[in-house]
Amino acid sequence: MYEERIRRPELMSKVMTAAQAARLIKNGMTVGMSGFTRAGDAKAMPLALVERSRSEPLALTLLTGASLGNDSDGMMANAGLVARRMPFQADAALRRKINTGEVMFIDQHLSETAEQLRSGDLKEIDVAVVEAVAITADGGIIPSMSVGNTATFAQQARQVIVEINLSTPLALEGFHDIYLPVARPHRGAIPLLTPWQRMGWTAIPVHPDRIAAIIITDSPDSPSNALPPDEETDAIARHVIRFLEGEVQAGRMGPELRPLQAGIGTIANAVLHGLIDSPFRNMTMYSEVLQDSAIELLDSGQLSMASASSITLSAAMHEKFLRNLESYRERIVLRPQEISNHPEVVRRLGLIALNTALEFDIYGNVNSTHVGGTHMMNGIGGSGDFARNAQLSIFVSKSVAKGGAISSVVPMVPHVDHTEHDVDVLVSEWGLADLRGLAPRERAPLIIEHCAHPDYRPQLRAYLAEALKGGGQTPHVLEQAFDWYGRYKREGSMLVK
Ligand code: COA
């Protein structure tokens, strides 16, 4: 059954159960697991490690590409076996452990982890656990629905555990482009001039001696948990499309736009979905995750190709995608996240970056990660890699959260992920603020009048008027700047009654 997936005969002797393979992982080790936004994650080893942690102490540093599926992050966190976690997560149970201080979470730009491992800035990976479609005759590992940091983990780890997943079609071979930059300082430019270019291998080269165990699995990826578009996300999409039409009319870009990047989550997916009703044609994507909306645009023919590091789809779209895999072969490239998110490449290609903010302030600083300024939501992910380097950096958010009790437009964000210098355009369901070439004093009225919910505009106007009295390049009343968070805690709403 799995013989055709292990094409180097001597590796057949490495096939074992997950429980046996888990013995290779010892307390205190650093483990690098495949998996990026629920796609291509190791399925059996997290369960085996949870089981093992019941009978002996196991505290690990766990690195991945991004978030894991199958509740693995939550189960491992609840079992107490995750001492340190990086660079991204999106799990409610793990989030709780991070926010109580039980798990040390290092929230990191997704392009950076591989670079830091290569430079020795992080402790090296002891064991890599990677999901694969197959192992080639020369020992190369063919990843499944994501590449993420898998190539770096597999190449650096002293031992590699491969999970061959029988539910992944062999036809995925050829979708990946494994290219890793060489160590600094003798590195040339990454030779990527277009989103569709291929420059690496289709499998991760690993010396067969380092493949310590092979586990056979057959569980599929967890489906995406992005919600369908709603009235507000439709309105956000319309504002973005009208703005991009203006860019085309002004001659700043052609009808194919610039390569698109769209962040994780419900809102970015919905905005991209809205492009189906747009006049744009022959678009390309250079992103880190492909959600349902990207496949819809490929199917409608508006998107000519898409490059990313993972494919995370709803159950129905996943099934359809695998059924029609051949039709996407020439149109999808899966790359290491170091390349999909690489600042040099993002700047060169001149992307339109579309990411979601939890909240933004009247000057355009964006908080993507910390609820109320203190509590981790998911992490910065790739948003910083793209926002700082894109040609156009757009942040979208609904104007209010929690039924209107929280305004997503505030006087001053209590945590900054993207500074005003990295943000070109802000959008809510009420409108769009084009901040390019504007000074902070010009930005504030635009953001308040175009993006804030009408209920909150009087409060924001009053704050700005008070702040302007004190003068400054970026006027604030520091004694009041965070009052809104106190009011929410005390009264259950940021709105002044
Ligand atoms: N304060 C507190 N909570 C807020 C909030 C605010 N200002 N704005 C939104 N939220 C809450 C929502 O109420 C919702 O909570 P719930 O899950 O309890 O319902 C949650 O945040 C998610 O918001 P939603 O409106 O559904 O948006 P989303 O699914 O698109 O996610 C982010 C938004 C910001 C959490 C998500 O995009 C993210 O993690 N971004 C950072 C990483 C990133 O941008 N990566 C991009 C490259 S892939």
Coordinates of C-alpha atoms and ligand atoms in Angstrom, one line a residue:
M1 CA 0.0 0.0 0.0
Y2 CA 2.6 2.5 1.0
E3 CA 5.5 0.9 -0.8
E4 CA 5.1 3.2 -3.8
R5 CA 5.6 6.1 -1.5
I6 CA 8.9 4.9 -0.1
R7 CA 11.0 4.7 -3.2
R8 CA 14.4 4.1 -1.5
P9 CA 14.2 0.5 -0.5
E10 CA 16.5 0.5 2.5
L11 CA 14.2 3.1 4.2
M12 CA 11.4 0.5 4.4
S13 CA 13.1 -0.8 7.6
K14 CA 12.5 2.6 9.2
V15 CA 8.7 2.2 9.2
M16 CA 7.4 2.0 12.7
T17 CA 4.5 3.1 14.9
A18 CA 4.1 6.7 16.1
A19 CA 4.6 5.5 19.7
Q20 CA 7.9 3.9 18.7
A21 CA 9.0 7.1 16.9
A22 CA 8.0 9.3 19.8
R23 CA 10.8 7.6 21.9
L24 CA 13.3 9.6 19.7
I25 CA 12.0 12.8 21.3
K26 CA 13.4 13.5 24.7
N27 CA 12.5 16.0 27.4
G28 CA 14.0 19.5 26.7
M29 CA 14.4 18.9 23.0
T30 CA 13.6 21.4 20.2
V31 CA 11.2 19.9 17.7
G32 CA 10.4 21.3 14.3
M33 CA 7.1 20.1 13.0
S34 CA 5.6 20.6 9.5
G35 CA 2.3 22.5 9.3
F36 CA 1.2 25.9 8.1
T37 CA -2.3 27.3 8.8
R38 CA -3.7 23.8 9.4
A39 CA -2.2 22.4 6.1
G40 CA 0.4 19.7 5.9
D41 CA 0.8 19.2 9.6
A42 CA 2.1 16.0 11.2
K43 CA -1.0 14.1 12.3
A44 CA 0.3 11.1 14.4
M45 CA 3.2 12.4 16.3
P46 CA 1.3 15.1 18.3
L47 CA -1.0 12.4 19.5
A48 CA 1.8 10.0 20.3
L49 CA 3.7 12.7 22.2
V50 CA 0.6 13.6 24.3
E51 CA 0.3 9.9 25.1
R52 CA 3.9 9.7 26.2
S53 CA 3.7 12.8 28.3
R54 CA 1.1 11.0 30.5
S55 CA 3.9 8.7 31.8
E56 CA 7.0 10.8 31.8
P57 CA 7.9 14.5 31.8
L58 CA 8.1 16.0 28.4
A59 CA 8.7 19.8 27.9
L60 CA 9.5 20.8 24.4
T61 CA 10.3 23.8 22.4
L62 CA 8.0 23.5 19.4
L63 CA 8.6 25.2 16.1
T64 CA 6.3 24.9 13.1
G65 CA 5.6 26.9 9.9
A66 CA 2.5 28.4 11.4
S67 CA -0.6 27.1 13.1
L68 CA -1.4 23.4 13.3
G69 CA -4.7 21.6 12.6
N70 CA -6.4 18.7 14.2
D71 CA -6.4 20.5 17.5
S72 CA -2.8 19.4 17.8
D73 CA -1.7 22.7 19.3
G74 CA -4.4 22.6 21.9
M75 CA -3.9 19.0 22.8
M76 CA -0.2 19.4 23.2
A77 CA -0.6 22.6 25.2
N78 CA -3.2 21.0 27.5
A79 CA -0.8 18.0 28.0
G80 CA 1.8 20.4 29.3
L81 CA 4.4 19.3 26.8
V82 CA 4.8 22.7 25.0
A83 CA 7.2 24.8 27.1
R84 CA 8.1 27.2 24.2
R85 CA 6.3 27.8 20.9
M86 CA 7.1 29.7 17.8
P87 CA 6.5 31.4 15.4
F88 CA 2.6 31.4 15.1
Q89 CA -0.5 29.7 16.5
A90 CA -4.2 30.1 16.2
D91 CA -5.6 27.7 18.8
A92 CA -7.9 28.7 21.7
A93 CA -6.4 26.3 24.2
L94 CA -2.8 27.2 23.4
R95 CA -3.8 30.9 23.4
R96 CA -5.1 30.5 27.0
K97 CA -1.8 28.9 28.1
I98 CA 0.2 31.6 26.4
N99 CA -1.9 34.3 28.1
T100 CA -1.5 32.7 31.6
G101 CA 2.2 32.6 31.0
E102 CA 2.4 28.8 31.1
V103 CA 3.7 28.7 27.5
M104 CA 6.4 31.1 26.3
F105 CA 5.3 32.2 22.8
I106 CA 7.8 33.9 20.5
D107 CA 5.6 35.8 18.0
Q108 CA 7.7 36.1 14.9
H109 CA 7.7 37.3 11.3
L110 CA 7.2 34.1 9.4
S111 CA 10.0 34.8 7.0
E112 CA 12.5 35.0 9.9
T113 CA 12.5 31.7 11.7
A114 CA 14.4 29.8 9.0
E115 CA 16.9 32.6 8.8
Q116 CA 17.5 32.6 12.5
L117 CA 17.9 28.9 12.6
R118 CA 20.4 29.1 9.7
S119 CA 22.4 31.8 11.5
G120 CA 22.5 29.9 14.8
D121 CA 20.4 32.6 16.5
L122 CA 18.0 29.9 17.7
K123 CA 18.9 26.6 19.2
E124 CA 19.2 24.0 16.5
I125 CA 16.4 21.6 15.8
D126 CA 16.9 18.2 17.4
V127 CA 14.1 16.3 15.7
A128 CA 12.1 17.3 12.6
V129 CA 8.6 15.7 12.2
V130 CA 7.4 16.3 8.7
E131 CA 4.4 15.1 6.8
A132 CA 5.1 13.9 3.3
V133 CA 3.4 12.6 0.2
A134 CA 6.3 10.3 -0.5
I135 CA 10.1 9.8 -0.2
T136 CA 12.0 9.8 -3.5
A137 CA 14.6 7.3 -4.6
D138 CA 17.4 9.6 -3.5
G139 CA 15.8 10.3 -0.1
G140 CA 14.0 13.6 -1.0
I141 CA 10.9 14.4 1.0
I142 CA 7.9 15.4 -1.0
P143 CA 5.8 17.7 1.2
S144 CA 2.0 17.7 1.2
M145 CA -0.3 20.7 1.3
S146 CA 2.3 23.1 2.8
V147 CA 6.0 23.7 2.7
G148 CA 6.3 26.2 5.5
N149 CA 9.6 25.7 7.4
T150 CA 9.7 22.0 6.7
A151 CA 12.7 22.2 4.4
T152 CA 14.7 24.1 7.0
F153 CA 13.7 21.7 9.8
A154 CA 14.4 18.6 7.8
Q155 CA 17.8 19.8 6.6
Q156 CA 18.9 21.0 10.0
A157 CA 17.6 18.4 12.4
R158 CA 19.9 15.6 13.6
Q159 CA 17.0 13.2 13.1
V160 CA 14.0 13.3 10.8
I161 CA 10.7 11.5 11.4
V162 CA 8.6 11.4 8.2
E163 CA 4.8 10.9 8.4
I164 CA 3.8 9.5 5.0
N165 CA 0.1 10.5 4.6
L166 CA -1.8 8.0 2.4
S167 CA -4.7 10.5 2.1
T168 CA -2.5 12.9 0.1
P169 CA -2.5 12.3 -3.6
L170 CA 0.8 11.3 -5.2
A171 CA -0.1 13.8 -7.9
L172 CA 0.9 16.6 -5.4
E173 CA 4.5 15.8 -6.5
G174 CA 5.7 18.7 -8.6
F175 CA 3.7 21.5 -7.0
H176 CA 6.5 22.4 -4.6
D177 CA 9.5 24.6 -5.4
I178 CA 12.1 24.0 -2.7
Y179 CA 14.7 26.7 -2.7
L180 CA 16.6 27.8 0.4
P181 CA 19.0 30.8 0.4
V182 CA 22.6 29.9 1.4
A183 CA 24.1 31.2 4.7
R184 CA 25.1 34.8 4.9
P185 CA 27.4 36.6 4.2
H186 CA 28.1 34.9 0.8
R187 CA 24.5 35.1 -0.5
G188 CA 23.5 36.4 -3.9
A189 CA 20.1 37.7 -4.8
I190 CA 17.2 35.3 -4.7
P191 CA 16.7 34.7 -8.4
L192 CA 12.9 35.2 -8.4
L193 CA 11.7 37.8 -10.8
T194 CA 8.0 36.7 -11.3
P195 CA 5.5 35.0 -9.0
W196 CA 5.4 31.9 -11.3
Q197 CA 9.1 31.3 -11.6
R198 CA 10.5 28.0 -10.2
M199 CA 14.1 27.8 -9.0
G200 CA 14.4 24.8 -6.7
W201 CA 13.7 21.1 -6.2
T202 CA 10.4 19.4 -6.1
A203 CA 11.4 17.5 -3.0
I204 CA 13.4 18.4 0.1
P205 CA 16.9 16.9 -0.2
V206 CA 17.7 15.0 3.0
H207 CA 20.5 12.4 3.5
P208 CA 18.7 9.1 4.0
D209 CA 20.8 8.3 7.1
R210 CA 19.1 11.1 9.0
I211 CA 15.6 9.7 8.3
A212 CA 15.2 8.0 11.7
A213 CA 11.6 6.9 11.5
I214 CA 8.7 6.6 9.0
I215 CA 5.1 6.6 10.2
I216 CA 2.2 5.8 8.0
T217 CA -0.9 8.0 8.5
D218 CA -4.1 8.7 6.6
S219 CA -5.9 11.6 8.3
P220 CA -6.7 14.6 6.1
D221 CA -5.9 18.2 6.9
S222 CA -8.3 20.0 9.1
P223 CA -10.7 22.2 7.1
S224 CA -10.3 25.9 7.2
N225 CA -12.3 27.6 9.9
A226 CA -12.8 30.9 7.9
L227 CA -16.4 32.0 8.0
P228 CA -18.3 32.8 4.8
P229 CA -18.5 36.5 3.6
D230 CA -21.2 38.7 5.3
E231 CA -22.6 42.1 4.7
E232 CA -19.7 43.9 6.3
T233 CA -17.0 41.9 4.5
D234 CA -18.8 42.4 1.2
A235 CA -18.8 46.2 1.9
I236 CA -15.1 46.1 2.7
A237 CA -14.5 44.2 -0.6
R238 CA -16.4 46.8 -2.6
H239 CA -14.3 49.6 -1.1
V240 CA -11.1 47.7 -1.9
I241 CA -12.2 47.0 -5.5
R242 CA -13.3 50.6 -6.1
F243 CA -9.9 51.8 -4.8
L244 CA -8.0 49.4 -7.0
E245 CA -10.1 50.4 -10.0
G246 CA -8.9 54.0 -9.3
E247 CA -5.3 52.8 -9.2
V248 CA -5.8 51.3 -12.7
Q249 CA -7.5 54.4 -14.0
A250 CA -4.7 56.5 -12.7
G251 CA -2.2 54.4 -14.6
R252 CA -0.4 53.2 -11.5
M253 CA -1.0 49.6 -12.5
G254 CA -2.6 47.6 -15.3
P255 CA -5.9 45.6 -15.1
E256 CA -3.9 42.6 -13.9
L257 CA -3.0 44.7 -10.8
R258 CA 0.2 43.8 -8.9
P259 CA 0.6 40.3 -7.4
L260 CA -1.8 39.9 -4.6
Q261 CA -1.1 38.8 -1.0
A262 CA -4.1 38.1 1.3
G263 CA -3.8 37.3 4.9
I264 CA -5.4 34.5 6.9
G265 CA -8.9 34.7 8.4
T266 CA -12.4 35.4 7.5
I267 CA -12.1 39.0 6.4
A268 CA -9.2 38.7 4.0
N269 CA -10.7 35.6 2.5
A270 CA -14.0 37.4 2.0
V271 CA -12.4 40.4 0.4
L272 CA -10.5 38.2 -2.0
H273 CA -13.8 36.4 -2.7
G274 CA -15.3 39.8 -3.6
L275 CA -12.7 40.1 -6.5
I276 CA -14.9 37.6 -8.4
D277 CA -17.2 40.5 -9.2
S278 CA -14.3 42.8 -10.2
P279 CA -13.2 43.8 -13.7
F280 CA -9.6 42.6 -13.0
R281 CA -8.2 39.9 -15.2
N282 CA -5.0 37.8 -15.4
M283 CA -4.2 38.6 -11.8
T284 CA -1.5 36.7 -10.0
M285 CA -1.0 35.9 -6.3
Y286 CA 2.2 35.9 -4.3
S287 CA 1.0 35.0 -0.9
E288 CA 1.6 32.7 2.0
V289 CA -1.7 30.9 2.3
L290 CA -4.2 30.1 -0.4
Q291 CA -7.7 30.0 1.0
D292 CA -11.0 29.1 -0.8
S293 CA -11.1 32.5 -2.4
A294 CA -7.9 31.9 -4.3
I295 CA -9.1 28.7 -5.8
E296 CA -12.4 30.4 -6.7
L297 CA -10.5 33.1 -8.6
L298 CA -8.3 30.4 -10.3
D299 CA -11.5 28.6 -11.3
S300 CA -13.1 31.8 -12.6
G301 CA -10.0 32.5 -14.7
Q302 CA -9.4 35.9 -13.1
L303 CA -6.3 34.6 -11.4
S304 CA -3.8 33.2 -13.8
M305 CA -1.6 31.6 -11.1
A306 CA -0.9 31.6 -7.4
S307 CA 2.3 31.2 -5.4
A308 CA 2.1 30.4 -1.6
S309 CA 3.5 28.3 1.2
S310 CA 0.3 26.5 2.0
I311 CA -3.2 25.6 0.8
T312 CA -5.9 25.8 3.5
L313 CA -9.4 25.1 2.3
S314 CA -12.9 24.3 3.5
A315 CA -13.8 20.6 3.4
A316 CA -15.8 21.0 0.2
M317 CA -13.2 23.1 -1.6
H318 CA -10.4 20.7 -0.5
E319 CA -12.3 17.8 -2.0
K320 CA -12.9 19.6 -5.2
F321 CA -9.3 20.8 -5.4
L322 CA -7.9 17.3 -5.0
R323 CA -10.3 16.0 -7.6
N324 CA -9.1 18.5 -10.1
L325 CA -5.5 18.6 -9.1
E326 CA -4.1 18.3 -12.6
S327 CA -5.9 21.5 -13.7
Y328 CA -3.9 23.5 -11.0
R329 CA -0.5 21.9 -11.7
E330 CA 0.8 24.6 -13.9
R331 CA -0.9 27.4 -11.9
I332 CA 0.1 26.8 -8.3
V333 CA 3.6 26.9 -6.8
L334 CA 4.2 26.0 -3.1
R335 CA 7.4 27.5 -1.6
P336 CA 9.2 27.6 1.7
Q337 CA 7.7 30.4 3.8
E338 CA 11.1 32.1 3.9
I339 CA 10.6 32.7 0.1
S340 CA 6.9 33.2 -0.1
N341 CA 7.3 36.0 2.6
H342 CA 10.8 37.2 1.7
P343 CA 11.1 40.9 2.1
E344 CA 13.5 41.2 -0.8
V345 CA 11.1 39.4 -3.2
V346 CA 8.0 41.1 -1.8
R347 CA 9.6 44.5 -2.5
R348 CA 10.9 43.5 -6.0
L349 CA 7.5 42.1 -7.1
G350 CA 5.6 45.2 -5.8
L351 CA 2.8 43.3 -4.1
I352 CA -0.6 44.5 -3.1
A353 CA -0.7 43.2 0.5
L354 CA -4.1 42.8 2.1
N355 CA -4.1 41.9 5.8
T356 CA -6.5 42.1 8.7
A357 CA -6.1 44.3 11.7
L358 CA -7.7 43.7 15.1
E359 CA -7.7 47.5 15.5
F360 CA -6.0 50.6 14.1
D361 CA -5.6 54.1 15.5
I362 CA -6.3 57.5 14.1
Y363 CA -2.8 57.8 12.7
G364 CA -2.7 54.4 11.0
N365 CA -0.8 52.3 13.5
V366 CA -2.1 48.7 13.4
N367 CA -2.5 46.1 16.1
S368 CA -2.9 42.6 14.6
T369 CA -2.1 40.5 17.6
H370 CA -2.8 41.7 21.1
V371 CA -6.4 41.9 22.3
G372 CA -6.7 44.9 24.7
G373 CA -3.0 45.5 24.2
T374 CA -2.0 42.5 26.4
H375 CA -3.6 39.2 25.3
M376 CA -2.3 37.3 22.4
M377 CA -4.8 36.4 19.6
N378 CA -2.8 34.5 17.0
G379 CA 0.4 36.2 16.2
I380 CA 1.8 38.6 13.6
G381 CA 2.2 35.8 11.0
G382 CA 3.4 37.1 7.7
S383 CA 1.6 40.4 7.9
G384 CA 4.7 42.3 8.8
D385 CA 6.8 40.6 6.1
F386 CA 4.3 41.8 3.5
A387 CA 3.1 45.1 5.0
R388 CA 6.5 46.7 5.3
N389 CA 7.7 45.7 1.8
A390 CA 4.6 45.7 -0.4
Q391 CA 3.9 48.4 -3.0
L392 CA 0.5 48.9 -1.5
S393 CA -0.1 47.8 2.1
I394 CA -3.8 47.6 2.8
F395 CA -5.3 46.7 6.3
V396 CA -8.9 45.8 6.6
S397 CA -11.1 45.5 9.7
K398 CA -14.7 45.6 10.7
S399 CA -15.2 49.0 12.4
V400 CA -16.5 47.4 15.6
A401 CA -16.2 44.0 17.5
K402 CA -18.3 42.3 20.1
G403 CA -21.6 43.6 18.9
G404 CA -20.3 47.2 18.9
A405 CA -18.9 47.2 22.4
I406 CA -15.4 47.6 21.0
S407 CA -14.3 50.1 18.4
S408 CA -11.6 48.9 16.1
V409 CA -10.6 52.5 15.4
V410 CA -9.1 53.9 18.6
P411 CA -7.1 57.0 19.6
M412 CA -3.9 55.0 20.1
V413 CA -3.4 51.3 19.6
P414 CA -2.0 49.7 22.9
H415 CA 0.2 47.3 20.9
V416 CA 1.8 48.1 17.5
D417 CA 2.5 45.4 15.0
H418 CA 2.6 47.7 11.9
T419 CA 3.6 51.3 12.4
E420 CA 2.0 54.1 10.5
H421 CA 5.1 53.9 8.2
D422 CA 4.1 50.5 7.0
V423 CA 0.4 51.2 6.3
D424 CA -0.9 52.8 3.0
V425 CA -4.6 52.2 3.1
L426 CA -7.1 51.4 5.9
V427 CA -10.6 50.0 5.1
S428 CA -13.7 49.2 7.2
E429 CA -17.2 48.5 6.0
W430 CA -17.8 52.3 6.2
G431 CA -15.1 53.3 3.8
L432 CA -11.5 53.6 2.9
A433 CA -8.7 55.9 4.0
D434 CA -5.9 56.3 1.5
L435 CA -3.0 57.5 3.7
R436 CA -0.3 57.7 1.0
G437 CA 1.7 61.0 1.2
L438 CA -0.3 62.2 4.2
A439 CA 1.1 63.5 7.4
P440 CA -0.4 62.3 10.7
R441 CA -2.5 65.4 11.1
E442 CA -4.0 64.8 7.7
R443 CA -4.5 61.1 8.3
A444 CA -6.5 61.3 11.5
P445 CA -9.6 63.1 10.1
L446 CA -9.7 60.8 7.1
I447 CA -9.5 57.6 9.2
I448 CA -12.1 58.9 11.7
E449 CA -14.6 60.0 9.0
H450 CA -14.0 57.1 6.5
C451 CA -13.4 54.1 8.7
A452 CA -14.7 54.5 12.2
H453 CA -18.3 53.4 13.1
P454 CA -20.6 56.5 13.1
D455 CA -21.4 55.8 16.8
Y456 CA -17.7 56.3 17.7
R457 CA -16.9 59.2 15.5
P458 CA -17.9 62.0 18.0
Q459 CA -15.6 60.5 20.6
L460 CA -12.7 60.2 18.2
R461 CA -13.3 63.8 16.9
A462 CA -13.3 65.1 20.5
Y463 CA -10.1 63.2 21.3
L464 CA -8.4 64.6 18.2
A465 CA -9.5 68.1 19.0
E466 CA -8.1 67.8 22.5
A467 CA -4.9 66.3 21.2
L468 CA -4.4 69.1 18.6
K469 CA -4.3 71.6 21.4
G470 CA -1.1 70.1 22.7
G471 CA 0.6 70.2 19.3
G472 CA 3.1 67.9 17.9
Q473 CA 3.8 65.9 14.7
T474 CA 1.5 63.2 16.1
P475 CA -0.8 64.9 18.6
H476 CA -2.0 62.8 21.5
V477 CA -3.3 63.3 25.0
L478 CA -1.3 60.5 26.6
E479 CA -3.3 60.6 29.9
Q480 CA -6.5 59.7 27.9
A481 CA -5.1 57.7 25.0
F482 CA -6.0 54.3 26.6
D483 CA -9.1 55.3 28.5
W484 CA -11.2 53.4 26.0
Y485 CA -9.8 50.1 27.2
G486 CA -10.5 51.0 30.9
R487 CA -14.1 52.0 30.0
Y488 CA -14.6 48.7 28.2
K489 CA -13.4 46.8 31.3
R490 CA -15.5 48.9 33.7
E491 CA -18.6 49.4 31.7
G492 CA -18.6 46.7 29.1
S493 CA -18.4 49.1 26.2
M494 CA -15.9 51.6 24.8
L495 CA -18.8 53.9 23.9
V496 CA -19.2 57.0 26.1
K497 CA -22.8 56.9 27.4
Ligands
COA1 N1 -10.6 43.8 19.9 C1 -10.9 42.6 20.4 N2 -11.3 41.6 19.7 C2 -11.4 41.8 18.4 C3 -11.2 43.0 17.8 C4 -10.8 44.1 18.6 N3 -10.6 45.3 18.1 N4 -11.5 42.9 16.5 C5 -11.8 41.7 16.2 N5 -11.8 41.0 17.4 C6 -12.1 39.6 17.5 C7 -13.5 39.2 16.9 O1 -14.5 39.5 17.7 C8 -13.3 37.7 16.7 O2 -13.5 37.1 17.9 P1 -14.3 35.7 18.1 O3 -13.3 34.7 17.4 O4 -14.4 35.5 19.5 O5 -15.6 35.9 17.3 C9 -11.8 37.6 16.4 O6 -11.2 38.8 16.8 C10 -11.5 37.4 14.9 O7 -12.0 38.4 14.2 P2 -12.7 38.3 12.8 O8 -13.5 39.6 12.7 O9 -13.5 37.1 12.7 O10 -11.5 38.4 11.8 P3 -10.5 37.3 11.2 O11 -10.9 35.9 11.3 O12 -10.3 37.8 9.8 O13 -9.2 37.5 12.1 C11 -7.2 38.6 12.9 C12 -8.7 38.7 12.3 C13 -6.6 39.9 13.1 C14 -7.4 37.9 14.3 C15 -6.4 37.6 12.0 O14 -6.4 38.2 10.7 C16 -5.0 37.5 12.5 O15 -4.7 36.7 13.3 N6 -4.1 38.3 11.9 C17 -2.7 38.3 12.2 C18 -1.9 37.5 11.4 C19 -1.9 37.9 9.9 O16 -2.3 39.0 9.6 N7 -1.3 37.1 9.0 C20 -1.3 37.6 7.7 C21 -0.5 36.9 6.8 S1 -1.3 35.3 6.5

